[in-house]
Short mmCIF file of C-alpha atoms and ligand atoms in Angstrom, two decimals:
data_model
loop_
_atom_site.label_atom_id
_atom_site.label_comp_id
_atom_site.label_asym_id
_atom_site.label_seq_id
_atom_site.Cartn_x
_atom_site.Cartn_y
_atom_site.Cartn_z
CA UNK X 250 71.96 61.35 160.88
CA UNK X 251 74.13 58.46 161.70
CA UNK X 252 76.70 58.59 158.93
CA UNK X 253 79.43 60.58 160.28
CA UNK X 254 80.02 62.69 157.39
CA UNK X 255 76.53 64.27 158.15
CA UNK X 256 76.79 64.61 161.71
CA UNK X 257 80.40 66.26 161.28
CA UNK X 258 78.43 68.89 158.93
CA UNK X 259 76.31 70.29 160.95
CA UNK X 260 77.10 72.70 164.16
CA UNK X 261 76.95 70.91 167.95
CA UNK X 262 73.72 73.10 168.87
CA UNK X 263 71.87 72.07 165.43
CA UNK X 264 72.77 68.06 166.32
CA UNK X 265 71.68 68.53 170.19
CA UNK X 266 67.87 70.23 168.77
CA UNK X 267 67.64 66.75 167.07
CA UNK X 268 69.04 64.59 169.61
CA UNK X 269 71.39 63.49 167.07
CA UNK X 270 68.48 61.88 164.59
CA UNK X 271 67.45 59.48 166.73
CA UNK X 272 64.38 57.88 165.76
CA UNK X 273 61.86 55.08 166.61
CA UNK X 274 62.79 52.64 163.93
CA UNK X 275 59.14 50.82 163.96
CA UNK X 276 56.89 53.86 163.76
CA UNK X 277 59.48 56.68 162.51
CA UNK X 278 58.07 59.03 165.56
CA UNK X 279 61.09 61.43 165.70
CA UNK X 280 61.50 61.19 169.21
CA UNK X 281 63.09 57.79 170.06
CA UNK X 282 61.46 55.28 172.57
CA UNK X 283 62.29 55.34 176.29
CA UNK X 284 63.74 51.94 176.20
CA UNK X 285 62.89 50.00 179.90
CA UNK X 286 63.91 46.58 179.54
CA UNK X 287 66.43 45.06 181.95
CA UNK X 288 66.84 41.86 180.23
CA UNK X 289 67.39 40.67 176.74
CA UNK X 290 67.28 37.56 174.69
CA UNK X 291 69.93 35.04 174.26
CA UNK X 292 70.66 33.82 170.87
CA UNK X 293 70.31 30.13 170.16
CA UNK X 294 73.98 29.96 170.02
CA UNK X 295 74.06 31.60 173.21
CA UNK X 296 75.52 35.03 171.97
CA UNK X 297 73.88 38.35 173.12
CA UNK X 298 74.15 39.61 169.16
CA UNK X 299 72.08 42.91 169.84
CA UNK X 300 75.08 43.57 172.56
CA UNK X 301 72.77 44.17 175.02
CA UNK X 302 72.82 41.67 178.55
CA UNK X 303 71.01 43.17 181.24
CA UNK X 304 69.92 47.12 182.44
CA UNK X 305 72.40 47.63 185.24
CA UNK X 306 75.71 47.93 182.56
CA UNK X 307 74.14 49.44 180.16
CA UNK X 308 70.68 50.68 178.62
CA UNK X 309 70.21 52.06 174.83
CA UNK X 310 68.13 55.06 176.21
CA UNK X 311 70.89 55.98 178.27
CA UNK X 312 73.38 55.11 175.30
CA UNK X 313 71.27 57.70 173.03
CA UNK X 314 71.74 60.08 175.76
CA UNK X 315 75.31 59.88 176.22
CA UNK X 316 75.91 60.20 172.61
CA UNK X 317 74.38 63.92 172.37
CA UNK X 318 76.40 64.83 175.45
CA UNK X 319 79.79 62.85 174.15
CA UNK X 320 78.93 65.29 170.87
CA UNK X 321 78.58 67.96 173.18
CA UNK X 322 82.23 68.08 174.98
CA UNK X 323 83.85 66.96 171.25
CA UNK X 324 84.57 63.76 173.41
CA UNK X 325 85.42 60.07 172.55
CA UNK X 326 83.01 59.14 174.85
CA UNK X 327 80.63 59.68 177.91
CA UNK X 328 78.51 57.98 180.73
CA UNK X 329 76.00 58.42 182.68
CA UNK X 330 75.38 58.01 186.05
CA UNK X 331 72.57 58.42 188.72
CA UNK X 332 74.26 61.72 190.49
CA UNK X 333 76.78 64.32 189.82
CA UNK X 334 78.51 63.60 193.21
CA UNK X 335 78.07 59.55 191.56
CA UNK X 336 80.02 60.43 188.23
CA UNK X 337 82.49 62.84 190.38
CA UNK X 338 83.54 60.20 193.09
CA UNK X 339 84.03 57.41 190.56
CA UNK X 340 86.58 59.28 188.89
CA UNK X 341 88.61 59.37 192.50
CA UNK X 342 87.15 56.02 193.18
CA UNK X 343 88.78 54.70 189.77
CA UNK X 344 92.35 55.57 191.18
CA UNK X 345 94.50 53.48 193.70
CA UNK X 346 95.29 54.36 197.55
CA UNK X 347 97.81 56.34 197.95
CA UNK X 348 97.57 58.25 194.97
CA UNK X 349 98.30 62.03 195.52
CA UNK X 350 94.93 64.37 194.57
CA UNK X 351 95.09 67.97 194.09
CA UNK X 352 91.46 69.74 194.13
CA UNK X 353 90.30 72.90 194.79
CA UNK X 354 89.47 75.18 198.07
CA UNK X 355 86.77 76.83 197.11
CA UNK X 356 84.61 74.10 194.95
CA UNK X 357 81.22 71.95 195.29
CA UNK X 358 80.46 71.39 198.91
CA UNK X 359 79.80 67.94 198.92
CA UNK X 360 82.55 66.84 197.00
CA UNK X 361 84.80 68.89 198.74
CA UNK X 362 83.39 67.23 202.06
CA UNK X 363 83.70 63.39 200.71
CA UNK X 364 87.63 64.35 199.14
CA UNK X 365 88.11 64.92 203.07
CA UNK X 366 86.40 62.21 204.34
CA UNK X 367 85.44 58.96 202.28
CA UNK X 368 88.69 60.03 199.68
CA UNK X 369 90.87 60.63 202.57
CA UNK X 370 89.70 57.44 204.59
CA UNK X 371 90.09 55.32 201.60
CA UNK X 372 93.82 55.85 201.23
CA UNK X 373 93.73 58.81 198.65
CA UNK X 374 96.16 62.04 199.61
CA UNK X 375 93.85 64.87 199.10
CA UNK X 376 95.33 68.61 198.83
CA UNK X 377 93.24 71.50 198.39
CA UNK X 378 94.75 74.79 196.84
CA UNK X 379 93.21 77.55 195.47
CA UNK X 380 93.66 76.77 191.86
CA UNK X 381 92.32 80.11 190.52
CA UNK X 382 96.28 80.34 191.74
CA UNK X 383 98.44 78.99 188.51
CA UNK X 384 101.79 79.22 190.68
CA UNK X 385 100.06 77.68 194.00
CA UNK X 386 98.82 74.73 191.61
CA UNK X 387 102.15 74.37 190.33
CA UNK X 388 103.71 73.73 193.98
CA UNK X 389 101.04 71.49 194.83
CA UNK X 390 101.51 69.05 192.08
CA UNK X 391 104.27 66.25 193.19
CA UNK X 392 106.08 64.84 189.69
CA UNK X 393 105.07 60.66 189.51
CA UNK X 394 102.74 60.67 192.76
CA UNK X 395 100.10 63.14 191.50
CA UNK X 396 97.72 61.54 189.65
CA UNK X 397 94.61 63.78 189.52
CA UNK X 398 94.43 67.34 189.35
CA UNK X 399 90.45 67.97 189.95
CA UNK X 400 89.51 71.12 188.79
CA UNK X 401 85.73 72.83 188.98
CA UNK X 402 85.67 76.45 186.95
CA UNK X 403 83.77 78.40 187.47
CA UNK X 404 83.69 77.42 191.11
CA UNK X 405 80.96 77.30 193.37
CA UNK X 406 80.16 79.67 194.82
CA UNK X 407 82.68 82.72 194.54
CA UNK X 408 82.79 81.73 190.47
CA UNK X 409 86.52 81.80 190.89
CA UNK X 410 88.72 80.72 187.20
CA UNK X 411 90.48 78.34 186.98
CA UNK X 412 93.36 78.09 183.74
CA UNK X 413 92.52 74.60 182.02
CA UNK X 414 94.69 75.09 179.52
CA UNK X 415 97.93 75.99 181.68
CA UNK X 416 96.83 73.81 184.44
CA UNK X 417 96.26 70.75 181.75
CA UNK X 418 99.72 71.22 180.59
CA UNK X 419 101.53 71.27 183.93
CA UNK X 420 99.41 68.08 185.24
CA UNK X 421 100.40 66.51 182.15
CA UNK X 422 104.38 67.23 182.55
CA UNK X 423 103.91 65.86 186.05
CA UNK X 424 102.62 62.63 185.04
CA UNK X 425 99.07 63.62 186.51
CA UNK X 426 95.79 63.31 184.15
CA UNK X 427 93.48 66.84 184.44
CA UNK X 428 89.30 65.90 185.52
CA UNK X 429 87.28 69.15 185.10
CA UNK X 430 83.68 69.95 186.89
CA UNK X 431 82.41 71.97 184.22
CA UNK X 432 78.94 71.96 185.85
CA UNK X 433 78.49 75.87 185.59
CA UNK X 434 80.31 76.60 182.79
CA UNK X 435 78.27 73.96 180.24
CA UNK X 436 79.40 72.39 177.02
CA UNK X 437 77.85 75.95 175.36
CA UNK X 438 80.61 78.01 176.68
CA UNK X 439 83.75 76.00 177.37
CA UNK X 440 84.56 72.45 176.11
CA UNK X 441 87.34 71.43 178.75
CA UNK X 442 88.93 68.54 176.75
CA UNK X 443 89.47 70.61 173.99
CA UNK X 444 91.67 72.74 176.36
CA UNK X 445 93.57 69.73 177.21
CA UNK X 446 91.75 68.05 180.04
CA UNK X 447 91.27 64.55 180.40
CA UNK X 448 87.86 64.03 181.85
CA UNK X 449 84.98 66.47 182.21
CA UNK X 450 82.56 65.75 184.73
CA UNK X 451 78.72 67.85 185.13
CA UNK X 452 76.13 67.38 187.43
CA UNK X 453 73.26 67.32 184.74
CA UNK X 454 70.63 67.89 187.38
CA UNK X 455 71.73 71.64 186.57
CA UNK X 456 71.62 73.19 183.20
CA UNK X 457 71.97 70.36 181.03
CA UNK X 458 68.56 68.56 182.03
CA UNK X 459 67.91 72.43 182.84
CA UNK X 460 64.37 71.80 184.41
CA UNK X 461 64.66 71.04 187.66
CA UNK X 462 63.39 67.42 187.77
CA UNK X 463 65.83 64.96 186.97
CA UNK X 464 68.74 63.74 189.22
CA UNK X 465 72.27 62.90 187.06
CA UNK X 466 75.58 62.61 185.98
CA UNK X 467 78.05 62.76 183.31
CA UNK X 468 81.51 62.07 182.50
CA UNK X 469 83.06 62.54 179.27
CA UNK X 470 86.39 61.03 178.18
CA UNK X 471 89.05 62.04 175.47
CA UNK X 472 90.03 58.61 175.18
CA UNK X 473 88.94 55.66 176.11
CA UNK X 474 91.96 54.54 177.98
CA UNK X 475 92.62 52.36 180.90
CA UNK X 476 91.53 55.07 183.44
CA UNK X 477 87.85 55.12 181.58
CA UNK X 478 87.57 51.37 181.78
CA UNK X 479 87.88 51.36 185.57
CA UNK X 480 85.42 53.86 185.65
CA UNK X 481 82.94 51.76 183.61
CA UNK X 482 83.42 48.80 185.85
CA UNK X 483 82.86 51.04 188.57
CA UNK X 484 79.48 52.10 187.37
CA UNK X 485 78.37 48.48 186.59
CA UNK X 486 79.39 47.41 190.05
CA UNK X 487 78.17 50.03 192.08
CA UNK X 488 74.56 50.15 190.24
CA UNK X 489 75.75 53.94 189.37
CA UNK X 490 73.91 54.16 185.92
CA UNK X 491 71.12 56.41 185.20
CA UNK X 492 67.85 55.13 185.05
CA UNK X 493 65.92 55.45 181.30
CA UNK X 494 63.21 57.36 182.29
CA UNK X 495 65.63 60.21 183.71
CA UNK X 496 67.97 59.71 180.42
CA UNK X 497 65.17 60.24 178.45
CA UNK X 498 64.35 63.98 180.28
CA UNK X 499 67.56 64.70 180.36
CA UNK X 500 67.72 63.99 176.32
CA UNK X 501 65.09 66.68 176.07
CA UNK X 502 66.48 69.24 177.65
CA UNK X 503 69.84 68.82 176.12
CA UNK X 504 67.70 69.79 173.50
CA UNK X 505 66.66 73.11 173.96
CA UNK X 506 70.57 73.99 176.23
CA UNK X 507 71.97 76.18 174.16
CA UNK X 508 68.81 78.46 173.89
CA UNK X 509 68.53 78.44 178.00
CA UNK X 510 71.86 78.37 179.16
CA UNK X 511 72.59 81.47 176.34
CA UNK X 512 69.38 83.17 177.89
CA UNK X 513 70.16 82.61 181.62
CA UNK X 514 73.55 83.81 181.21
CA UNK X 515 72.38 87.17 179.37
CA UNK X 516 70.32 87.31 182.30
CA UNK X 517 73.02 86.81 184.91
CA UNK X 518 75.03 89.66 183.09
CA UNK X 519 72.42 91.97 183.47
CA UNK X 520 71.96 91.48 187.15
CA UNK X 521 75.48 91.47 187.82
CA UNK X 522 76.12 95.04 186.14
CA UNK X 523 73.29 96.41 187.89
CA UNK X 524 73.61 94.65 190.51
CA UNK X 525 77.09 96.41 191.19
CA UNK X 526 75.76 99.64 191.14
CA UNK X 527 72.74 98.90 193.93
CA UNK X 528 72.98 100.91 197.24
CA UNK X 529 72.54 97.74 199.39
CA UNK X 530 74.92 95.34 197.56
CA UNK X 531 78.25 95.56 198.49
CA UNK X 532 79.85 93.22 195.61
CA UNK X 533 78.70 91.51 193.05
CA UNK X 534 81.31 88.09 192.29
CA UNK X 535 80.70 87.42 188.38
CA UNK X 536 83.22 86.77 186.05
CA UNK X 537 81.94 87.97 183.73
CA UNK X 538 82.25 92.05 185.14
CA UNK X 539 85.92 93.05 184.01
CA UNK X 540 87.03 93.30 187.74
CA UNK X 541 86.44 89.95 188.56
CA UNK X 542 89.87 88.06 189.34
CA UNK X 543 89.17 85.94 186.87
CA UNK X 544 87.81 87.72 183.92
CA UNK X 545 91.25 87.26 181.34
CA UNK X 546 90.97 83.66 181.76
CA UNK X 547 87.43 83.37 181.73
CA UNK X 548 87.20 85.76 178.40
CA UNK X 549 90.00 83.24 176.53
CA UNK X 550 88.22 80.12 177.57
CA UNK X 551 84.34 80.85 177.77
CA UNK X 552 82.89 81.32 174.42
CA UNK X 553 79.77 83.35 174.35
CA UNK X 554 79.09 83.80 177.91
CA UNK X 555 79.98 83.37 181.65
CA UNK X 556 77.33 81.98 183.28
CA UNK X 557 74.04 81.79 184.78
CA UNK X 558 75.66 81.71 188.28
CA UNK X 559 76.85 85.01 190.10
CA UNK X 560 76.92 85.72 193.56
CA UNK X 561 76.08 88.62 195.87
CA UNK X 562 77.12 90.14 199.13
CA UNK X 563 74.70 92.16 200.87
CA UNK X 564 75.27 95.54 202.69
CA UNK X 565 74.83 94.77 206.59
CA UNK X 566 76.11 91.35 206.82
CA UNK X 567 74.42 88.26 207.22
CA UNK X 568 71.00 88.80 208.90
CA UNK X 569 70.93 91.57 205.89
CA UNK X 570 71.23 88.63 203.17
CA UNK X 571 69.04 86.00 205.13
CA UNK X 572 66.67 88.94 205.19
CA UNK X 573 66.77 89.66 201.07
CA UNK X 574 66.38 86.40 200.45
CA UNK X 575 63.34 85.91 202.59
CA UNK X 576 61.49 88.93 201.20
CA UNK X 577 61.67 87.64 197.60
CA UNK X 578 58.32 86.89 195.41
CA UNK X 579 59.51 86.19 192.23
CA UNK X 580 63.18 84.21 192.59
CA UNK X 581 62.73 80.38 194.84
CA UNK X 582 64.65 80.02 198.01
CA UNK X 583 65.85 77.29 197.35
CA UNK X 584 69.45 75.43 196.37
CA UNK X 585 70.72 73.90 193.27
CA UNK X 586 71.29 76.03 190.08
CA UNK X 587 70.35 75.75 186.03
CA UNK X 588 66.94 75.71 186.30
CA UNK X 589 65.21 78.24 183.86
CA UNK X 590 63.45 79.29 187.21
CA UNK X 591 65.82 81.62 189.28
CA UNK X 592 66.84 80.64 192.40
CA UNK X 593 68.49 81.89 195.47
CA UNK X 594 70.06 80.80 198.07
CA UNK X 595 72.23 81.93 201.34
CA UNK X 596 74.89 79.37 201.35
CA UNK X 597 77.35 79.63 204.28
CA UNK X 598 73.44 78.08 205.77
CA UNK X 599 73.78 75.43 203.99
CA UNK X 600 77.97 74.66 203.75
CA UNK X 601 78.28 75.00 207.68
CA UNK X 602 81.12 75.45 209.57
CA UNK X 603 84.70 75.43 208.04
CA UNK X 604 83.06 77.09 204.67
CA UNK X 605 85.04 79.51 202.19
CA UNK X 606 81.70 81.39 201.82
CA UNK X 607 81.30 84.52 203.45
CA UNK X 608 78.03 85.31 205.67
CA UNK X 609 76.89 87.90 203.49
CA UNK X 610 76.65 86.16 200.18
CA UNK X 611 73.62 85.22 198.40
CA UNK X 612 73.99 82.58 195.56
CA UNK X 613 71.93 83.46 192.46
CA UNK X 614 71.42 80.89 189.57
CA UNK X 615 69.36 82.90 186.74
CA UNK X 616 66.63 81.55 185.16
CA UNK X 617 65.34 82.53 181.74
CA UNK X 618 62.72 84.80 182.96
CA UNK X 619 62.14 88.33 181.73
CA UNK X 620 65.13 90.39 183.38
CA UNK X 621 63.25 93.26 184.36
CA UNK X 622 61.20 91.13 186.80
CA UNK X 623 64.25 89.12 188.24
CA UNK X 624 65.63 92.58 189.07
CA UNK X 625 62.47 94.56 189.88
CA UNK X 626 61.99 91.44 192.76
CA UNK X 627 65.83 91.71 194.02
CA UNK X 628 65.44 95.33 194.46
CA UNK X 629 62.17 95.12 196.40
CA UNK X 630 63.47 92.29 198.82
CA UNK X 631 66.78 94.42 199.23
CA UNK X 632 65.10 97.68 199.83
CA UNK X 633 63.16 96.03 202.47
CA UNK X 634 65.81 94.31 204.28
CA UNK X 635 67.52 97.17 204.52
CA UNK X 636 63.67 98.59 205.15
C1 PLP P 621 75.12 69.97 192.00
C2 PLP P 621 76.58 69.91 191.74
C3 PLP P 621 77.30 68.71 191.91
C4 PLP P 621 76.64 67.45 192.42
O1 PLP P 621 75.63 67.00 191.56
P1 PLP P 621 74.39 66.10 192.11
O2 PLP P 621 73.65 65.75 190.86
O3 PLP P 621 73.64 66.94 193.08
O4 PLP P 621 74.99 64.90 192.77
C5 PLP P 621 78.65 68.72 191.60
N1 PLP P 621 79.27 69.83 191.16
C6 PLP P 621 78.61 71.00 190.99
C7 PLP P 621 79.36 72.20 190.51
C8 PLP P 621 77.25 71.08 191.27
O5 PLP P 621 76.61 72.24 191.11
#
């Protein structure tokens, strides 16, 4: 499938179960090499005609990879890297000190944490507002000196909204470019740049690789501009690229995402509406339930689902909720998210002090399990916490 008539034929989930129609072009095996060289020949006349130099800038595994996920986002382009936090903090890396940043409150720990560290040390002006908030968003941008607005929707780990399309616009009018972590939502349920957003940005160790065993990045690009250039340098100069063997896994699971990540999320629907009618669970934080803050702007700019992440707090505070999650059989204690195992996890344990996650929550990332087991386990482990 490499003449773009073809490839513009057929629908972004039927391309992703073929990896695009990559082949191996020696034995015709339809799945394509894992290609591990670092180096490659020099033509007599000293040319590199294949375009390939050497594995650090660039790798035709990783290349085969990023051209399933750039068809994923309906972007110009994508990289790789070897991290999510490694494709996030190049985007901030890319811009210059003193640059104005606005970025959420409630989002990813860690990146939060480096935006107020590393970012902050580094010369950037970091702001954090809660950008679930169109109007606080709106104050926070400065006409000329923003140059980022850094969105992650939905957020980790209240799964607050965020308004791409509103928030694109109003970056835009300010001179600012729009970067979205769409981590959570996936390419299956909201395609950020076709809202108006500049960048997307995913930590593929979630639900794109969707297994649980590969570390990774991505970054997709509307155009490839000056911005994405830097960027690219970047990742040659910092050594940021993914490795082939974790490009190729990832490759895989991209194709089976749409099946999981449309499972999961039926899955996480479930649990949330029963979930909110359980004697021991005093909210349930999905946005997908119609009472969620964010449910109007998630329903106009999730297609098909919201989620495989919701969050729970538990009657009787914390020692409650440490308690559920300890008395589980079926769901892992454990962090991270998008696995088609379920997982759960106390975070305000894990963020530490200065946290916007209450006590009492439990993070739940669901799997694509049979639903009456995920629930049948939750209800044990509650019942006896509450024993
Ligand atoms: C996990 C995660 C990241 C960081 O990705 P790593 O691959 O762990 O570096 C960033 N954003 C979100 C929303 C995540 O869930």
């Amino acid at each position: 499938m490499t003449d773009a008539n073809r490839s513009n034929r057929w629908s972004r989930r039927t391309l992703a179960a073929h990896a695009m129609g990559a082949i191996d072009p020696t034995t015709k095996g339809v799945v394509a090499p894992i290609h591990v060289a670092t180096t490659f020949l020099r033509d007599p006349d000293n040319q590199y005609s294949s375009g390939f130099v050497y594995g650090r800038p660039d790798n035709q595994t990783v290349r085969e990879t990023e051209a399933v996920l750039a068809m994923l986002e309906e972007a110009e382009a994508a990289m790789l890297f070897s991290s999510g936090m490694a494709a996030a903090t190049s985007v901030f890396m890319a811009l210059a000190p003193g640059d104005h940043v606005v970025a959420p409150t409630v989002m990813y720990w860690a990146l939060r944490n480096w935006l107020m560290t590393y970012a902050k040390d580094w010369g950037l002006v970091v702001e954090l507002v809660d950008t679930s908030d169109i109007e606080a968003v709106r104050k926070a941008i400065v006409p000329g000196r923003t140059k980022l607005v850094w969105l992650e929707t939905p957020s980790n780990p209240l799964w607050s909204i965020a308004d791409i399309r509103a928030i694109a616009d109003m970056a835009h009018a300010a001179g600012a470019r729009l970067g979205v972590d769409s981590t959570v939502a996936t390419p299956v349920f909201t395609r950020p740049l076709t809202l108006g957003a500049d960048i997307v940005m995913h930590a593929a160790t979630k639900a794109l690789n969707g297994h649980s065993d590969v570390v990774a990045g991505v970054l997709a690009t509307a155009r490839k501009d000056a911005a994405w250039d830097r960027i690219a340098t970047l990742r040659k100069n910092f050594g940021a690229i993914l490795g082939p063997f974790e490009a190729f896994l990832l490759l895989r699971g991209l194709r089976t995402l749409d099946l999981r990540v449309r499972a999961a999320s039926r899955n996480a629907a479930e649990l949330a509406e029963r979930l909110s009618n359980h004697r021991h669970v005093a909210a349930v934080l999905y946005p997908g339930l119609p009472h969620h803050p964010g449910h109007d702007v998630a329903a106009r700019q999730m297609e098909g689902g919201f989620s495989h992440m919701l969050s729970i707090r538990v009657r009787g505070g914390e020692a409650s909720a440490v308690a559920t999650a300890a008395g589980v059989q079926l769901w892992k204690r454990a962090t991270s998210l998008g696995g088609v195992e379920s997982l759960i996890e106390h975070r305000a344990s894990i963020e530490g002090p200065g946290t916007p996650c209450p006590v009492d929550l439990l993070r739940l990332s669901a799997g694509i399990e049979d639903v009456e087991d995920l629930f049948a386990d939750l209800d044990q482990a509650l019942a006896r916490a509450h024993g």
